[in-house]
Short mmCIF file of C-alpha atoms in Angstrom, two decimals:
data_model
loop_
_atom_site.label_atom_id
_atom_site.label_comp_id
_atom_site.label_asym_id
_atom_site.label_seq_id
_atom_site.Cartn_x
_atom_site.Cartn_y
_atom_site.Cartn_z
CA UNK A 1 0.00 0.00 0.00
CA UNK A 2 1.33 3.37 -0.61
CA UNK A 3 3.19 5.05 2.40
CA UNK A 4 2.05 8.74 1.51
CA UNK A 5 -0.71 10.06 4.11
CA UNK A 6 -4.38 8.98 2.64
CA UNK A 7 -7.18 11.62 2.32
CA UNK A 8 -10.66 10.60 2.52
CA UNK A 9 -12.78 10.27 -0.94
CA UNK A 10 -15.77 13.00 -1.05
CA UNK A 11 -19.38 11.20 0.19
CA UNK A 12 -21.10 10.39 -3.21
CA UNK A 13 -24.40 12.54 -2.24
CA UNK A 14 -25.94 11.66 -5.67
CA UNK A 15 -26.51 7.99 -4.29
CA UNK A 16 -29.90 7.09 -2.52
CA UNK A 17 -29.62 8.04 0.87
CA UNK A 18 -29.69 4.15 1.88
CA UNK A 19 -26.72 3.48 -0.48
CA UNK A 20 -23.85 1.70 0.85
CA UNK A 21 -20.92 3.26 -1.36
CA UNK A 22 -21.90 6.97 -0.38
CA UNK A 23 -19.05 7.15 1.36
CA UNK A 24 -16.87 6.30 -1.39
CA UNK A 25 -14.19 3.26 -1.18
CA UNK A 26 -12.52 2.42 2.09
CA UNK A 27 -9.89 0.18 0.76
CA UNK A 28 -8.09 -0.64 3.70
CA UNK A 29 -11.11 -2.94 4.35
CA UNK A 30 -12.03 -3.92 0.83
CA UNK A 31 -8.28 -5.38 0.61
CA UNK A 32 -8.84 -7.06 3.78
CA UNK A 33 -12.12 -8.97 2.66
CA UNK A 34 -10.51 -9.50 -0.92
CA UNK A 35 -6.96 -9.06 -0.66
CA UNK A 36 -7.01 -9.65 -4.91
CA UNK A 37 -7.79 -6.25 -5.03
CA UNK A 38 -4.39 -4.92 -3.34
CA UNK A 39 -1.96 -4.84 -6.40
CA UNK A 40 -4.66 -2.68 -8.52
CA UNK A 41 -4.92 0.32 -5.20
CA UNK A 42 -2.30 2.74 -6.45
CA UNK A 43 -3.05 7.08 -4.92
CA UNK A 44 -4.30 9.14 -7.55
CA UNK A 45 -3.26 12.55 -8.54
CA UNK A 46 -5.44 14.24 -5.80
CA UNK A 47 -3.36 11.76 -3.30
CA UNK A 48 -6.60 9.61 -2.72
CA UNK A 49 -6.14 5.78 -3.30
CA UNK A 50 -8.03 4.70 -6.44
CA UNK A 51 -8.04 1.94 -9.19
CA UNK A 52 -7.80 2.67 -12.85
CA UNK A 53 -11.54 2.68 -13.93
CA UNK A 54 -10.00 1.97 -17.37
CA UNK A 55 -8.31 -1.12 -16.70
CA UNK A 56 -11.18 -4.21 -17.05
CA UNK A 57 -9.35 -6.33 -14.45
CA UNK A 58 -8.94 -3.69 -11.55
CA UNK A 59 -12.28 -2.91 -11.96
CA UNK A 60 -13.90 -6.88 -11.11
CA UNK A 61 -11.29 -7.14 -8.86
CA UNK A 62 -13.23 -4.45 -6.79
CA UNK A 63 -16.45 -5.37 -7.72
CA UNK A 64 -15.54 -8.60 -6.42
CA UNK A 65 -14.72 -7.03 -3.31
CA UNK A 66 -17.53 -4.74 -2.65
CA UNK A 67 -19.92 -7.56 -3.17
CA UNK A 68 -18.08 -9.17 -0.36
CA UNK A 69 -17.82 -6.91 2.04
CA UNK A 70 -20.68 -5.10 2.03
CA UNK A 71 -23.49 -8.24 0.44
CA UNK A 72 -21.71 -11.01 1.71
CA UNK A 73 -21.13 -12.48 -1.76
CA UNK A 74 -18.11 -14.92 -1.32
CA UNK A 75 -17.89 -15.86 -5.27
CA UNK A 76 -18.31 -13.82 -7.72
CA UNK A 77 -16.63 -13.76 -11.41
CA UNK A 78 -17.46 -12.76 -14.99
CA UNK A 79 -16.43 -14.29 -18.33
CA UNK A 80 -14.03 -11.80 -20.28
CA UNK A 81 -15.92 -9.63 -22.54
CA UNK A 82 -19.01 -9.69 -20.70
CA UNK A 83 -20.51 -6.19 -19.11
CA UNK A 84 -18.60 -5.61 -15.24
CA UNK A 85 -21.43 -3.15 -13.67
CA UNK A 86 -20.28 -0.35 -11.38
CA UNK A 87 -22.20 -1.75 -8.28
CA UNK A 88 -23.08 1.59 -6.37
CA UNK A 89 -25.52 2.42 -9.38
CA UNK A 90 -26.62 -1.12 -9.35
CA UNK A 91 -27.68 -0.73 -5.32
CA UNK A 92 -29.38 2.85 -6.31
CA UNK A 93 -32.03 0.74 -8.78
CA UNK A 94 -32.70 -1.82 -6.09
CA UNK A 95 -33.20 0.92 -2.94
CA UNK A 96 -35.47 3.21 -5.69
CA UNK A 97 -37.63 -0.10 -5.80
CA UNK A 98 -38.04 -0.81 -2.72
CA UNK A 99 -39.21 3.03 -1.88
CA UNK A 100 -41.33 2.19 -4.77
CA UNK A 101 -43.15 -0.82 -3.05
CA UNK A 102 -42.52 0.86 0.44
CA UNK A 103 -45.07 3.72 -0.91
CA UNK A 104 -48.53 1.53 -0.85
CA UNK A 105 -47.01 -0.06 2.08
CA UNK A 106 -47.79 2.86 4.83
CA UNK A 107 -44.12 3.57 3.99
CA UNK A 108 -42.64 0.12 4.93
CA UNK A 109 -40.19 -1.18 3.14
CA UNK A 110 -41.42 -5.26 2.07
CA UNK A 111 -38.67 -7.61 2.97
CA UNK A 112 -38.38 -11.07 2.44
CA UNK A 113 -39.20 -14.12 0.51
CA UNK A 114 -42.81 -13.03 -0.45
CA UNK A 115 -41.25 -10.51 -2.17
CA UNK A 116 -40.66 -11.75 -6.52
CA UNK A 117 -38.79 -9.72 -8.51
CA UNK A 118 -38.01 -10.81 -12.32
CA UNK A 119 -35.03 -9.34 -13.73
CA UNK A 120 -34.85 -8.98 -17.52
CA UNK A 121 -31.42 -9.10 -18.74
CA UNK A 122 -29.64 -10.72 -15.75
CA UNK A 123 -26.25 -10.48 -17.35
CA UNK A 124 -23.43 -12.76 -16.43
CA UNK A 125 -22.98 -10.95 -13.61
CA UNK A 126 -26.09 -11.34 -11.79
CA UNK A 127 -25.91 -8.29 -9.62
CA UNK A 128 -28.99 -6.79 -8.77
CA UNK A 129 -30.52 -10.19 -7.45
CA UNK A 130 -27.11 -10.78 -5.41
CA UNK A 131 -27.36 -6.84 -3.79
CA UNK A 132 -31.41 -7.68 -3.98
CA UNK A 133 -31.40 -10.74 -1.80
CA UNK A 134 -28.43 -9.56 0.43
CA UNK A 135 -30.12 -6.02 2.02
CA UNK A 136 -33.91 -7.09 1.60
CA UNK A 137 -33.91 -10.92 1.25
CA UNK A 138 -36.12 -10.84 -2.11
CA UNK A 139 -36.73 -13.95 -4.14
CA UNK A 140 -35.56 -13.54 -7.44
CA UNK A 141 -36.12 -14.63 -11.64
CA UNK A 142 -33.66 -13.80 -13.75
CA UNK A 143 -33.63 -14.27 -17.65
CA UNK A 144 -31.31 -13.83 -20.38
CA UNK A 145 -31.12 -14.79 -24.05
CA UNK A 146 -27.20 -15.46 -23.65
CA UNK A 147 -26.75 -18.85 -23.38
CA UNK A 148 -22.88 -17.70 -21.55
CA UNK A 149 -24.49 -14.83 -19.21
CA UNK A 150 -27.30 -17.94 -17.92
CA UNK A 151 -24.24 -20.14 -17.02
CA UNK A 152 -22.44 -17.80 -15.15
CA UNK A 153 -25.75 -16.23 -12.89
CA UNK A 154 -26.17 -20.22 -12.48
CA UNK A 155 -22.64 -20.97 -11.23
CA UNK A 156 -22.94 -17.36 -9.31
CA UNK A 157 -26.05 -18.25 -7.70
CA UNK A 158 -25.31 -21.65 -6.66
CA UNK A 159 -22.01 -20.89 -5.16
CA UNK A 160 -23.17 -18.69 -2.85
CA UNK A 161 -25.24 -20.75 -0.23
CA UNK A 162 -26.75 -17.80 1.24
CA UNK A 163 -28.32 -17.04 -1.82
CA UNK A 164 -28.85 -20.64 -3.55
CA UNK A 165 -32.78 -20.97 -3.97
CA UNK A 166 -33.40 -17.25 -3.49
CA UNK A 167 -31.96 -16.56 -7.21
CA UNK A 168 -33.38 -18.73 -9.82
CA UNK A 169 -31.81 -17.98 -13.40
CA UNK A 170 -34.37 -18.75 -16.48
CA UNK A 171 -33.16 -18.78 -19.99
CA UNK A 172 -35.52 -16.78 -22.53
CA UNK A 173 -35.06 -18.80 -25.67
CA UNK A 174 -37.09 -16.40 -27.95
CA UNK A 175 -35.17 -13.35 -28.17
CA UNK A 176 -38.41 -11.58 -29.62
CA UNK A 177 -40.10 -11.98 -26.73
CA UNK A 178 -39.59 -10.48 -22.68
CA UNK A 179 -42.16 -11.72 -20.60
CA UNK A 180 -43.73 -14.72 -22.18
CA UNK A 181 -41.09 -17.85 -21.47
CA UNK A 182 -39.94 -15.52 -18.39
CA UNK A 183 -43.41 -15.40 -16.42
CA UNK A 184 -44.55 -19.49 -15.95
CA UNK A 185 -48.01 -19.88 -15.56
CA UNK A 186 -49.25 -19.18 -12.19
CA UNK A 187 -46.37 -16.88 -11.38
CA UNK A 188 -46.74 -13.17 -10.25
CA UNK A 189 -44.42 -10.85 -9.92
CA UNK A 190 -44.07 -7.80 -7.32
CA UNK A 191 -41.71 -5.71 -9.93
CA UNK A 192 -39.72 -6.18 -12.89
CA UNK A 193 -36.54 -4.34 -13.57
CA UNK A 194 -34.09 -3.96 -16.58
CA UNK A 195 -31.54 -2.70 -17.72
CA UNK A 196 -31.99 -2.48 -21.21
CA UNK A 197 -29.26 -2.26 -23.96
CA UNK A 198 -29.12 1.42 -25.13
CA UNK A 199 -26.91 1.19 -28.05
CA UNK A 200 -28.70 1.17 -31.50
CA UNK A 201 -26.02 -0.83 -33.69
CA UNK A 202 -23.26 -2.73 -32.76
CA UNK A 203 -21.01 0.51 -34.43
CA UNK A 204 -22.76 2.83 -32.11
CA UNK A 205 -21.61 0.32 -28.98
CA UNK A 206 -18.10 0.16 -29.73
CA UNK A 207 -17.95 4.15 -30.03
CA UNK A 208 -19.43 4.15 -26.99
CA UNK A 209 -16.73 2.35 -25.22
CA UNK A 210 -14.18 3.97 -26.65
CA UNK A 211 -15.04 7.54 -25.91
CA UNK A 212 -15.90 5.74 -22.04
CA UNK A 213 -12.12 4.53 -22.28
CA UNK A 214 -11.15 7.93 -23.29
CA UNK A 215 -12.74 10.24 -20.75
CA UNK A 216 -11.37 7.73 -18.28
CA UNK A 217 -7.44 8.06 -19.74
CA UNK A 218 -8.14 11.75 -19.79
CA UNK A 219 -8.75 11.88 -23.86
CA UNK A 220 -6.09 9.43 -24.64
CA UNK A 221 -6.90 7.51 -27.86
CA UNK A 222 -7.33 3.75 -26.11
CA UNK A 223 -8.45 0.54 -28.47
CA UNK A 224 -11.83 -1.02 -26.45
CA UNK A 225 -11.00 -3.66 -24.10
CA UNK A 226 -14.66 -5.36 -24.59
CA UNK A 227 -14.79 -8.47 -27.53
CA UNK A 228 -18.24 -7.74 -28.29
CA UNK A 229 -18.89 -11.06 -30.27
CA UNK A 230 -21.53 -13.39 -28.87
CA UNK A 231 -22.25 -10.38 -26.13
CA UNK A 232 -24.57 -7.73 -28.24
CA UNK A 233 -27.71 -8.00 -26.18
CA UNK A 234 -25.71 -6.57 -23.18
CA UNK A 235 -24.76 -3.28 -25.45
CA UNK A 236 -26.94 -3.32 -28.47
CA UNK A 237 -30.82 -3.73 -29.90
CA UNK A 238 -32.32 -2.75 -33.68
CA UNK A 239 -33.79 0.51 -32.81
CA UNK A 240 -31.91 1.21 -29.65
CA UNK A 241 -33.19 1.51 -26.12
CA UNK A 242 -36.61 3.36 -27.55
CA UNK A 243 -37.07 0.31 -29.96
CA UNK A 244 -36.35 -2.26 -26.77
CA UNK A 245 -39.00 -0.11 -24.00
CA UNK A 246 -41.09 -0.21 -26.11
CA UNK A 247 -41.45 -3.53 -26.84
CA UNK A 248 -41.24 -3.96 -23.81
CA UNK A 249 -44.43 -2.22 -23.04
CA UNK A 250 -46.40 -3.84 -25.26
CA UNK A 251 -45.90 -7.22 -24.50
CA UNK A 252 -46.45 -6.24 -20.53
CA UNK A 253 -49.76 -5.44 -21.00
CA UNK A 254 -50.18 -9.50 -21.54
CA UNK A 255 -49.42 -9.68 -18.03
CA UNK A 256 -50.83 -7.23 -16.73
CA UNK A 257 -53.00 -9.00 -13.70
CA UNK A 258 -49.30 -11.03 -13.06
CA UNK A 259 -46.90 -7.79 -12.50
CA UNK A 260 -47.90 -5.22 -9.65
CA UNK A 261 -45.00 -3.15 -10.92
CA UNK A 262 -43.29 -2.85 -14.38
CA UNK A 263 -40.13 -0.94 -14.28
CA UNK A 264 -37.01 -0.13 -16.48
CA UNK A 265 -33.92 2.11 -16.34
CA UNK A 266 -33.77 4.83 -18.98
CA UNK A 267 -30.47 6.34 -19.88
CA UNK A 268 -31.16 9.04 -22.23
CA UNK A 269 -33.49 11.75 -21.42
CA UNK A 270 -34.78 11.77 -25.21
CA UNK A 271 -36.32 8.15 -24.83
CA UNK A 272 -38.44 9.60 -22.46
CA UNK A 273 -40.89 11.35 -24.86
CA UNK A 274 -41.43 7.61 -26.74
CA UNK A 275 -41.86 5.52 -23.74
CA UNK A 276 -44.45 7.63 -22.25
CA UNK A 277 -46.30 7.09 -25.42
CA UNK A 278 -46.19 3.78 -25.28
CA UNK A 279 -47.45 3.46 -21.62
CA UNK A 280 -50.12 5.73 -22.89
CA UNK A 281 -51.11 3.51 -25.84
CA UNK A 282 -51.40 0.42 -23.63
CA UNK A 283 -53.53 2.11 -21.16
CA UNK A 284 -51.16 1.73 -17.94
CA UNK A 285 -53.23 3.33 -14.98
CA UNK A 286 -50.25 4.83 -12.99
CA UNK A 287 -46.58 5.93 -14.33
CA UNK A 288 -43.49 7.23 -12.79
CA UNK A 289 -40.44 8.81 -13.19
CA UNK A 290 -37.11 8.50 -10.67
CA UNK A 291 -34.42 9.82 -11.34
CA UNK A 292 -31.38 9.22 -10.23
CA UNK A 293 -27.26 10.15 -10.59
CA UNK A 294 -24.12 8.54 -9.70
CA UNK A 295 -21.87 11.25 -10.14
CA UNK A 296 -22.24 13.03 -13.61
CA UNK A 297 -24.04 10.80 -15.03
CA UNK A 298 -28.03 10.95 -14.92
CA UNK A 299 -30.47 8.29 -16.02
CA UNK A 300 -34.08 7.47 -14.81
CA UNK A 301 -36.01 4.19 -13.59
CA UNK A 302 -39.38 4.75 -14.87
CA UNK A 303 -42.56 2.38 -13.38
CA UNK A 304 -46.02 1.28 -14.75
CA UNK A 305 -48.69 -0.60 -13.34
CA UNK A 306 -52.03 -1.87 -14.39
CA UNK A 307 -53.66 -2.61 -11.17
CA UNK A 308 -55.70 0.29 -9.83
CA UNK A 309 -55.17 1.71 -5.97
CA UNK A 310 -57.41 -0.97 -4.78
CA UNK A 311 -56.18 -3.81 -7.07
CA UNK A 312 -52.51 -2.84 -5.42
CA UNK A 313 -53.88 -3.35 -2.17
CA UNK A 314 -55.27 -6.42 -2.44
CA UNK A 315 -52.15 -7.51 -4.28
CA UNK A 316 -50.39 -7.09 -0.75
CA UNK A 317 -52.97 -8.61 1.52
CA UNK A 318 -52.98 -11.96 -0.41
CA UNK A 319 -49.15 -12.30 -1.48
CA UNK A 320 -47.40 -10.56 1.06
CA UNK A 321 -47.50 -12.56 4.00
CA UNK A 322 -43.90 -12.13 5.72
CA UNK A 323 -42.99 -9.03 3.23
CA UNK A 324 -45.02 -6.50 5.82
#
């Protein structure tokens, strides 16, 4: 560890107030509960310790330690190539949620295994149901198209015991389709998040990481690190993320009497405009809009539901019997 006198990183006071990270990264103890991470801690220019955002490797090697220290997640790995998710902006989806259900709930937060959330687009890395199940214990269904991404949440999921049972992983063989293959019969749902891919071409994906590689090397012209082959549904959908919310509308008005809560993260501002259209279109009785920010960068969780005040209510007296 570097000898030079350490200064304290700036509280993060973008993140939800419940956040974990808001007081930045203590690495003293992350090394401690992943010592992996040590060789990557070097002090930065403003004499705060640091990793280089920019370099893939440093950046699961405190992933992997975050999700241990603070979740309690003692294996945790990606494939190379795959999408390595900051995880304080991954813990601000998962607390706007729960405010979300907390809000017909007299203000209670609903904990525990009544509590089913489907997450479309698990991802390899299986994150929000690991940070999910760790700070509220919710059950939860996760689905990908990516044959890869489903074998890694499965190996994540079952090698953490805490968690094995509490995170089921669901392939969606029909990439044309969200909920139908995700949503068995007889399941419900309490919410449904996403993150959706936001990149309208493959082209526009790799640009994307390289001017991401370049603001984090200060401008520096930097080749991407990601292989994007086999991986596009993590970065890229015909149409963009408008195209993808959409769709993704429609179809959940199929399910409408099986979801209490539809909900999706929206990264630019301009999608807005379409989705509310859409939600419009299909009739959803209630909408809204959360925003949220993790340092410069702003995005949005916007929720739907079908089920009137009343319908919500009784939602909660029938399936939320330890969730109270």
């Amino acid at each position: 560890m570097p000898s030079a006198e350490k200064q304290k990183p700036a509280e993060k006071e973008s993140l939800h107030p419940r956040n974990l990270h808001r007081a930045g990264y203590d690495f003293d103890k992350l090394i401690k509960a992943s010592p992996a991470l040590r060789p990557f801690v070097k002090l930065n220019q403003y004499d705060i310790e640091s990793i280089d955002f920019a370099d893939a490797e440093a950046v699961k090697e405190l992933n992997r330690a975050l999700l241990k220290f603070f979740y309690g997640i003692n294996y945790w790995d990606i494939p190379a190539g795959y999408l390595c998710p900051p995880i304080p902006g991954r813990a601000d989806y998962i607390h706007y949620i729960a405010d979300l259900l907390a809000e017909g709930n007299s203000g209670a937060i609903p904990t525990g295994k009544s509590i089913k959330v489907l997450d479309i687009g698990v991802g390899a890395n299986c994150v929000y149901p690991l940070i999910g199940n760790s700070v509220y214990g919710w059950q939860f269904t996760g689905t990908d198209t990516d044959a890869e991404a489903i074998r890694w949440a499965n190996k994540i999921a079952s090698s953490n015991p805490e968690q094995n049972g509490a995170i089921k992983i669901r392939p969606q063989s029909n990439k044309a389709n969200i909920f139908k293959g995700a949503i068995t019969q007889g399941e419900i749902f309490d919410i449904t998040i996403c993150n959706p891919p936001f990149h309208a071409s493959l082209k526009d994906a790799q640009a994307g990481t390289l001017k991401k590689l370049q603001n984090l090397n200060n401008g520096r012209q930097q080749q991407p690190q990601l292989n994007f082959g086999g991986k596009n549904t993590e970065l890229w959908y015909p149409g963009g993320e408008v195209a993808f919310i959409r769709n993704m509308v429609d179809q959940s008005a199929l399910f409408a009497d099986k979801v209490m809560w539809f909900s999706t993260l929206v990264s630019k501002k301009d999608t807005l405009a379409a989705v509310y259209r859409a939600l419009s279109k299909v009739k959803a009785i209630e909408v809204k809009t959360i925003n949220m920010a993790q340092g410069q960068k702003v995005s949005r969780i916007v929720a739907w539901t079908f089920l009137s005040e009343a319908a919500q209510r009784t939602w909660r007296n029938t399936y939320w019997k330890d969730g109270k």
